[in-house]
GROMACS .gro file of N, CA and C in nm:
model
  348
    1MET      N    1   5.619   4.375   6.119
    1MET     CA    2   5.493   4.266   6.051
    1MET      C    3   5.676   4.212   5.901
    2ARG      N    4   5.626   4.106   5.849
    2ARG     CA    5   5.639   4.078   5.731
    2ARG      C    6   5.604   4.137   5.567
    3ILE      N    7   5.656   4.164   5.476
    3ILE     CA    8   5.608   4.177   5.366
    3ILE      C    9   5.518   4.095   5.320
    4GLN      N   10   5.518   3.914   5.317
    4GLN     CA   11   5.381   3.845   5.325
    4GLN      C   12   5.284   3.900   5.388
    5ASP      N   13   5.321   3.934   5.469
    5ASP     CA   14   5.150   3.911   5.552
    5ASP      C   15   5.092   4.055   5.488
    6ILE      N   16   5.187   4.180   5.450
    6ILE     CA   17   5.119   4.293   5.415
    6ILE      C   18   5.025   4.278   5.256
    7ILE      N   19   5.096   4.206   5.202
    7ILE     CA   20   5.044   4.127   5.095
    7ILE      C   21   4.915   4.052   5.093
    8GLU      N   22   4.915   3.945   5.200
    8GLU     CA   23   4.814   3.881   5.265
    8GLU      C   24   4.671   3.996   5.282
    9GLY      N   25   4.747   4.052   5.363
    9GLY     CA   26   4.630   4.162   5.387
    9GLY      C   27   4.572   4.272   5.308
   10LYS      N   28   4.675   4.292   5.225
   10LYS     CA   29   4.555   4.324   5.067
   10LYS      C   30   4.499   4.261   5.000
   11LYS      N   31   4.569   4.147   4.952
   11LYS     CA   32   4.472   4.064   4.859
   11LYS      C   33   4.341   4.022   4.978
   12GLU      N   34   4.289   4.046   5.161
   12GLU     CA   35   4.144   3.988   5.184
   12GLU      C   36   4.145   4.112   5.134
   13TRP      N   37   4.208   4.244   5.138
   13TRP     CA   38   4.101   4.386   5.162
   13TRP      C   39   4.078   4.432   5.038
   14ARG      N   40   4.099   4.341   4.920
   14ARG     CA   41   4.081   4.383   4.746
   14ARG      C   42   3.942   4.331   4.727
   15ALA      N   43   3.963   4.156   4.817
   15ALA     CA   44   3.853   4.026   4.777
   15ALA      C   45   3.727   4.093   4.898
   16HIS      N   46   3.765   4.206   5.014
   16HIS     CA   47   3.619   4.218   5.085
   16HIS      C   48   3.540   4.361   4.976
   17MET      N   49   3.660   4.420   4.975
   17MET     CA   50   3.594   4.545   4.869
   17MET      C   51   3.540   4.539   4.721
   18ALA      N   52   3.559   4.389   4.704
   18ALA     CA   53   3.475   4.337   4.554
   18ALA      C   54   3.310   4.322   4.656
   19ARG      N   55   3.338   4.257   4.799
   19ARG     CA   56   3.181   4.208   4.805
   19ARG      C   57   3.081   4.327   4.844
   20VAL      N   58   3.148   4.433   4.886
   20VAL     CA   59   3.124   4.532   4.856
   20VAL      C   60   3.014   4.577   4.787
   21LYS      N   61   3.116   4.642   4.634
   21LYS     CA   62   3.125   4.635   4.505
   21LYS      C   63   2.975   4.555   4.437
   22ALA      N   64   2.946   4.435   4.478
   22ALA     CA   65   2.836   4.300   4.407
   22ALA      C   66   2.752   4.360   4.516
   23LEU      N   67   2.737   4.501   4.600
   23LEU     CA   68   2.573   4.463   4.757
   23LEU      C   69   2.496   4.547   4.605
   24PRO      N   70   2.382   4.588   4.588
   24PRO     CA   71   2.290   4.698   4.546
   24PRO      C   72   2.385   4.880   4.673
   25LYS      N   73   2.318   4.973   4.492
   25LYS     CA   74   2.361   5.041   4.537
   25LYS      C   75   2.381   5.129   4.712
   26ASP      N   76   2.225   5.130   4.740
   26ASP     CA   77   2.173   5.173   4.850
   26ASP      C   78   2.248   5.115   4.959
   27TYR      N   79   2.299   4.960   4.989
   27TYR     CA   80   2.386   4.900   5.057
   27TYR      C   81   2.549   4.950   5.087
   28GLN      N   82   2.609   4.954   4.958
   28GLN     CA   83   2.711   5.013   4.952
   28GLN      C   84   2.765   5.154   5.007
   29ILE      N   85   2.646   5.272   4.993
   29ILE     CA   86   2.643   5.392   5.033
   29ILE      C   87   2.646   5.302   5.187
   30VAL      N   88   2.530   5.261   5.227
   30VAL     CA   89   2.511   5.267   5.411
   30VAL      C   90   2.688   5.174   5.446
   31TYR      N   91   2.732   5.106   5.373
   31TYR     CA   92   2.826   4.991   5.431
   31TYR      C   93   2.984   5.101   5.454
   32LYS      N   94   3.030   5.198   5.310
   32LYS     CA   95   3.085   5.308   5.371
   32LYS      C   96   3.064   5.395   5.447
   33GLU      N   97   2.944   5.471   5.475
   33GLU     CA   98   2.921   5.541   5.567
   33GLU      C   99   2.907   5.477   5.689
   34ILE      N  100   2.940   5.325   5.715
   34ILE     CA  101   2.997   5.243   5.875
   34ILE      C  102   3.123   5.192   5.887
   35GLN      N  103   3.194   5.162   5.763
   35GLN     CA  104   3.265   5.165   5.736
   35GLN      C  105   3.384   5.308   5.831
   36LYS      N  106   3.351   5.422   5.789
   36LYS     CA  107   3.446   5.530   5.798
   36LYS      C  108   3.389   5.580   5.965
   37TYR      N  109   3.271   5.492   5.974
   37TYR     CA  110   3.231   5.577   6.146
   37TYR      C  111   3.310   5.452   6.241
   38LEU      N  112   3.367   5.344   6.176
   38LEU     CA  113   3.410   5.213   6.262
   38LEU      C  114   3.578   5.246   6.260
   39PHE      N  115   3.558   5.378   6.162
   39PHE     CA  116   3.753   5.411   6.146
   39PHE      C  117   3.737   5.514   6.243
   40LYS      N  118   3.694   5.579   6.262
   40LYS     CA  119   3.695   5.683   6.338
   40LYS      C  120   3.653   5.713   6.501
   41VAL      N  121   3.505   5.585   6.526
   41VAL     CA  122   3.540   5.594   6.659
   41VAL      C  123   3.550   5.423   6.722
   42GLY      N  124   3.508   5.368   6.585
   42GLY     CA  125   3.504   5.198   6.666
   42GLY      C  126   3.629   5.196   6.724
   43PRO      N  127   3.610   5.019   6.740
   43PRO     CA  128   3.674   4.976   6.788
   43PRO      C  129   3.803   4.962   6.780
   44VAL      N  130   3.914   4.958   6.889
   44VAL     CA  131   4.042   4.960   6.828
   44VAL      C  132   4.068   4.805   6.811
   45GLU      N  133   3.989   4.701   6.790
   45GLU     CA  134   4.047   4.565   6.798
   45GLU      C  135   4.034   4.576   6.589
   46LEU      N  136   3.951   4.703   6.548
   46LEU     CA  137   3.939   4.684   6.346
   46LEU      C  138   4.094   4.622   6.311
   47THR      N  139   4.182   4.693   6.377
   47THR     CA  140   4.340   4.663   6.331
   47THR      C  141   4.356   4.547   6.292
   48ASP      N  142   4.317   4.437   6.379
   48ASP     CA  143   4.335   4.282   6.395
   48ASP      C  144   4.271   4.241   6.265
   49GLY      N  145   4.218   4.256   6.189
   49GLY     CA  146   4.139   4.252   6.081
   49GLY      C  147   4.023   4.285   6.031
   50ILE      N  148   3.974   4.176   5.925
   50ILE     CA  149   3.838   4.312   5.909
   50ILE      C  150   3.729   4.227   5.898
   51GLY      N  151   3.779   4.101   6.060
   51GLY     CA  152   3.610   4.049   6.129
   51GLY      C  153   3.501   4.112   6.114
   52LEU      N  154   3.471   4.220   6.209
   52LEU     CA  155   3.346   4.293   6.183
   52LEU      C  156   3.279   4.352   6.056
   53LEU      N  157   3.384   4.413   5.971
   53LEU     CA  158   3.340   4.470   5.805
   53LEU      C  159   3.266   4.321   5.755
   54SER      N  160   3.334   4.225   5.734
   54SER     CA  161   3.316   4.079   5.667
   54SER      C  162   3.190   4.031   5.706
   55GLY      N  163   3.165   4.082   5.866
   55GLY     CA  164   3.041   4.040   5.920
   55GLY      C  165   2.910   4.075   5.854
   56ILE      N  166   2.933   4.235   5.883
   56ILE     CA  167   2.869   4.345   5.815
   56ILE      C  168   2.849   4.318   5.679
   57ILE      N  169   2.899   4.238   5.584
   57ILE     CA  170   2.917   4.198   5.453
   57ILE      C  171   2.845   4.077   5.478
   58ASP      N  172   2.809   3.988   5.486
   58ASP     CA  173   2.755   3.886   5.548
   58ASP      C  174   2.608   3.939   5.563
   59LEU      N  175   2.569   3.982   5.667
   59LEU     CA  176   2.456   4.048   5.699
   59LEU      C  177   2.400   4.123   5.593
   60PHE      N  178   2.492   4.267   5.520
   60PHE     CA  179   2.399   4.271   5.409
   60PHE      C  180   2.355   4.206   5.283
   61GLU      N  181   2.482   4.096   5.264
   61GLU     CA  182   2.420   3.992   5.147
   61GLU      C  183   2.309   3.899   5.171
   62GLU      N  184   2.278   3.885   5.312
   62GLU     CA  185   2.165   3.802   5.358
   62GLU      C  186   2.075   3.918   5.318
   63GLY      N  187   2.050   4.027   5.337
   63GLY     CA  188   1.944   4.158   5.333
   63GLY      C  189   1.908   4.141   5.186
   64ALA      N  190   1.953   4.187   5.128
   64ALA     CA  191   1.970   4.227   4.990
   64ALA      C  192   1.911   4.057   4.920
   65ALA      N  193   1.989   3.986   4.928
   65ALA     CA  194   1.906   3.811   4.902
   65ALA      C  195   1.768   3.812   4.937
   66LEU      N  196   1.730   3.896   5.062
   66LEU     CA  197   1.572   3.875   5.080
   66LEU      C  198   1.439   3.962   5.004
   67GLY      N  199   1.562   4.069   4.922
   67GLY     CA  200   1.502   4.177   4.865
   67GLY      C  201   1.467   4.315   4.973
   68LYS      N  202   1.531   4.307   5.096
   68LYS     CA  203   1.515   4.394   5.190
   68LYS      C  204   1.578   4.505   5.195
   69GLY      N  205   1.585   4.635   5.174
   69GLY     CA  206   1.636   4.781   5.192
   69GLY      C  207   1.754   4.729   5.247
   70VAL      N  208   1.826   4.813   5.297
   70VAL     CA  209   1.937   4.870   5.357
   70VAL      C  210   1.907   4.873   5.508
   71LEU      N  211   1.828   5.002   5.477
   71LEU     CA  212   1.782   5.038   5.620
   71LEU      C  213   1.659   4.968   5.676
   72GLU      N  214   1.613   4.888   5.624
   72GLU     CA  215   1.546   4.706   5.735
   72GLU      C  216   1.632   4.670   5.787
   73VAL      N  217   1.776   4.617   5.772
   73VAL     CA  218   1.873   4.549   5.816
   73VAL      C  219   1.946   4.631   5.930
   74THR      N  220   1.946   4.756   5.881
   74THR     CA  221   2.028   4.823   5.984
   74THR      C  222   1.925   4.944   6.097
   75GLY      N  223   1.809   4.965   6.044
   75GLY     CA  224   1.697   5.068   6.128
   75GLY      C  225   1.787   5.180   6.063
   76SER      N  226   1.699   5.262   6.095
   76SER     CA  227   1.721   5.447   6.023
   76SER      C  228   1.814   5.486   6.155
   77ASP      N  229   1.835   5.473   6.226
   77ASP     CA  230   2.010   5.502   6.315
   77ASP      C  231   2.072   5.388   6.313
   78VAL      N  232   2.171   5.448   6.156
   78VAL     CA  233   2.249   5.386   6.124
   78VAL      C  234   2.383   5.374   6.249
   79ALA      N  235   2.412   5.471   6.305
   79ALA     CA  236   2.541   5.502   6.410
   79ALA      C  237   2.472   5.407   6.519
   80ALA      N  238   2.323   5.424   6.559
   80ALA     CA  239   2.328   5.344   6.678
   80ALA      C  240   2.338   5.166   6.662
   81PHE      N  241   2.284   5.158   6.511
   81PHE     CA  242   2.307   4.930   6.458
   81PHE      C  243   2.492   5.008   6.542
   82CYS      N  244   2.574   5.104   6.454
   82CYS     CA  245   2.708   5.058   6.453
   82CYS      C  246   2.719   5.086   6.527
   83ASP      N  247   2.643   5.153   6.697
   83ASP     CA  248   2.736   5.117   6.824
   83ASP      C  249   2.691   5.027   6.896
   84ASP      N  250   2.554   4.937   6.889
   84ASP     CA  251   2.543   4.840   6.926
   84ASP      C  252   2.655   4.719   6.902
   85LEU      N  253   2.722   4.737   6.748
   85LEU     CA  254   2.797   4.585   6.730
   85LEU      C  255   2.963   4.651   6.819
   86ILE      N  256   2.895   4.734   6.889
   86ILE     CA  257   3.083   4.747   6.921
   86ILE      C  258   3.071   4.825   7.063
   87LYS      N  259   2.963   4.759   7.095
   87LYS     CA  260   2.940   4.794   7.250
   87LYS      C  261   3.005   4.722   7.393
   88ASP      N  262   3.085   4.602   7.313
   88ASP     CA  263   3.134   4.504   7.421
   88ASP      C  264   3.301   4.542   7.429
   89SER      N  265   3.327   4.652   7.293
   89SER     CA  266   3.459   4.602   7.260
   89SER      C  267   3.565   4.756   7.271
   90LYS      N  268   3.627   4.766   7.340
   90LYS     CA  269   3.696   4.918   7.387
   90LYS      C  270   3.730   5.014   7.259
   91THR      N  271   3.675   5.164   7.228
   91THR     CA  272   3.687   5.232   7.132
   91THR      C  273   3.819   5.311   7.177
   92TYR      N  274   3.810   5.417   6.984
   92TYR     CA  275   3.896   5.475   7.072
   92TYR      C  276   3.874   5.627   7.099
   93ALA      N  277   3.718   5.647   7.105
   93ALA     CA  278   3.661   5.681   7.211
   93ALA      C  279   3.700   5.711   7.396
   94ASP      N  280   3.653   5.611   7.416
   94ASP     CA  281   3.648   5.487   7.588
   94ASP      C  282   3.808   5.583   7.585
   95ILE      N  283   3.919   5.528   7.479
   95ILE     CA  284   4.038   5.587   7.568
   95ILE      C  285   4.058   5.733   7.567
   96TYR      N  286   3.986   5.806   7.465
   96TYR     CA  287   4.021   5.933   7.496
   96TYR      C  288   3.988   5.977   7.551
   97GLN      N  289   3.855   5.946   7.660
   97GLN     CA  290   3.766   5.958   7.751
   97GLN      C  291   3.896   5.926   7.830
   98GLU      N  292   3.923   5.828   7.866
   98GLU     CA  293   4.013   5.792   7.984
   98GLU      C  294   4.070   5.837   8.038
   99SER      N  295   4.169   5.928   7.881
   99SER     CA  296   4.276   6.021   7.925
   99SER      C  297   4.276   6.107   7.951
  100VAL      N  298   4.141   6.207   7.900
  100VAL     CA  299   4.086   6.328   7.940
  100VAL      C  300   4.089   6.331   8.103
  101ASP      N  301   3.973   6.168   8.136
  101ASP     CA  302   3.942   6.183   8.315
  101ASP      C  303   4.091   6.172   8.420
  102GLN      N  304   4.172   6.072   8.346
  102GLN     CA  305   4.315   6.108   8.443
  102GLN      C  306   4.347   6.261   8.417
  103GLU      N  307   4.386   6.315   8.295
  103GLU     CA  308   4.429   6.517   8.309
  103GLU      C  309   4.344   6.549   8.403
  104VAL      N  310   4.226   6.501   8.392
  104VAL     CA  311   4.151   6.591   8.464
  104VAL      C  312   4.174   6.628   8.646
  105ASN      N  313   4.194   6.467   8.728
  105ASN     CA  314   4.185   6.438   8.808
  105ASN      C  315   4.346   6.434   8.825
  106LYS      N  316   4.461   6.482   8.784
  106LYS     CA  317   4.592   6.469   8.777
  106LYS      C  318   4.613   6.631   8.821
  107ALA      N  319   4.499   6.726   8.702
  107ALA     CA  320   4.494   6.851   8.761
  107ALA      C  321   4.404   6.956   8.897
  108MET      N  322   4.327   6.857   8.921
  108MET     CA  323   4.209   6.876   9.026
  108MET      C  324   4.362   6.826   9.158
  109LYS      N  325   4.424   6.764   9.121
  109LYS     CA  326   4.507   6.702   9.278
  109LYS      C  327   4.567   6.773   9.273
  110LYS      N  328   4.671   6.871   9.197
  110LYS     CA  329   4.756   6.945   9.237
  110LYS      C  330   4.657   7.060   9.308
  111VAL      N  331   4.531   7.133   9.233
  111VAL     CA  332   4.473   7.223   9.300
  111VAL      C  333   4.446   7.189   9.436
  112THR      N  334   4.403   7.086   9.497
  112THR     CA  335   4.357   7.032   9.615
  112THR      C  336   4.485   7.011   9.730
  113ASP      N  337   4.601   6.989   9.652
  113ASP     CA  338   4.713   6.953   9.732
  113ASP      C  339   4.787   7.115   9.797
  114LYS      N  340   4.783   7.214   9.738
  114LYS     CA  341   4.806   7.353   9.701
  114LYS      C  342   4.722   7.368   9.847
  115THR      N  343   4.625   7.375   9.783
  115THR     CA  344   4.466   7.440   9.922
  115THR      C  345   4.494   7.415  10.018
  116LYS      N  346   4.542   7.246  10.098
  116LYS     CA  347   4.593   7.224  10.200
  116LYS      C  348   4.686   7.321  10.242
   0.00000   0.00000   0.00000
């Protein structure tokens, strides 16, 4: 990665966070929880940029402009809202589940091979 890319990334992130800080307080709180959730379980592609997070801010800015509370925009189950956003993306949880399945299959194969 070039230094210029890192600097551009930081500028983009600062501009992104400035948009978050301009949101009403309830939106900021929910946004931060969504961000934490997505960074923990979220799509592997999040590392490609902040497109998804930017889209959430667009949605939140629109909701705030219409005078809606944040939970009117996301629904009361914010985790389900996040899951719906990333339902078509490969997540870290998917990768972990796949590795667990592979390990179990390997172990079971060893056990069944020994019993034959």
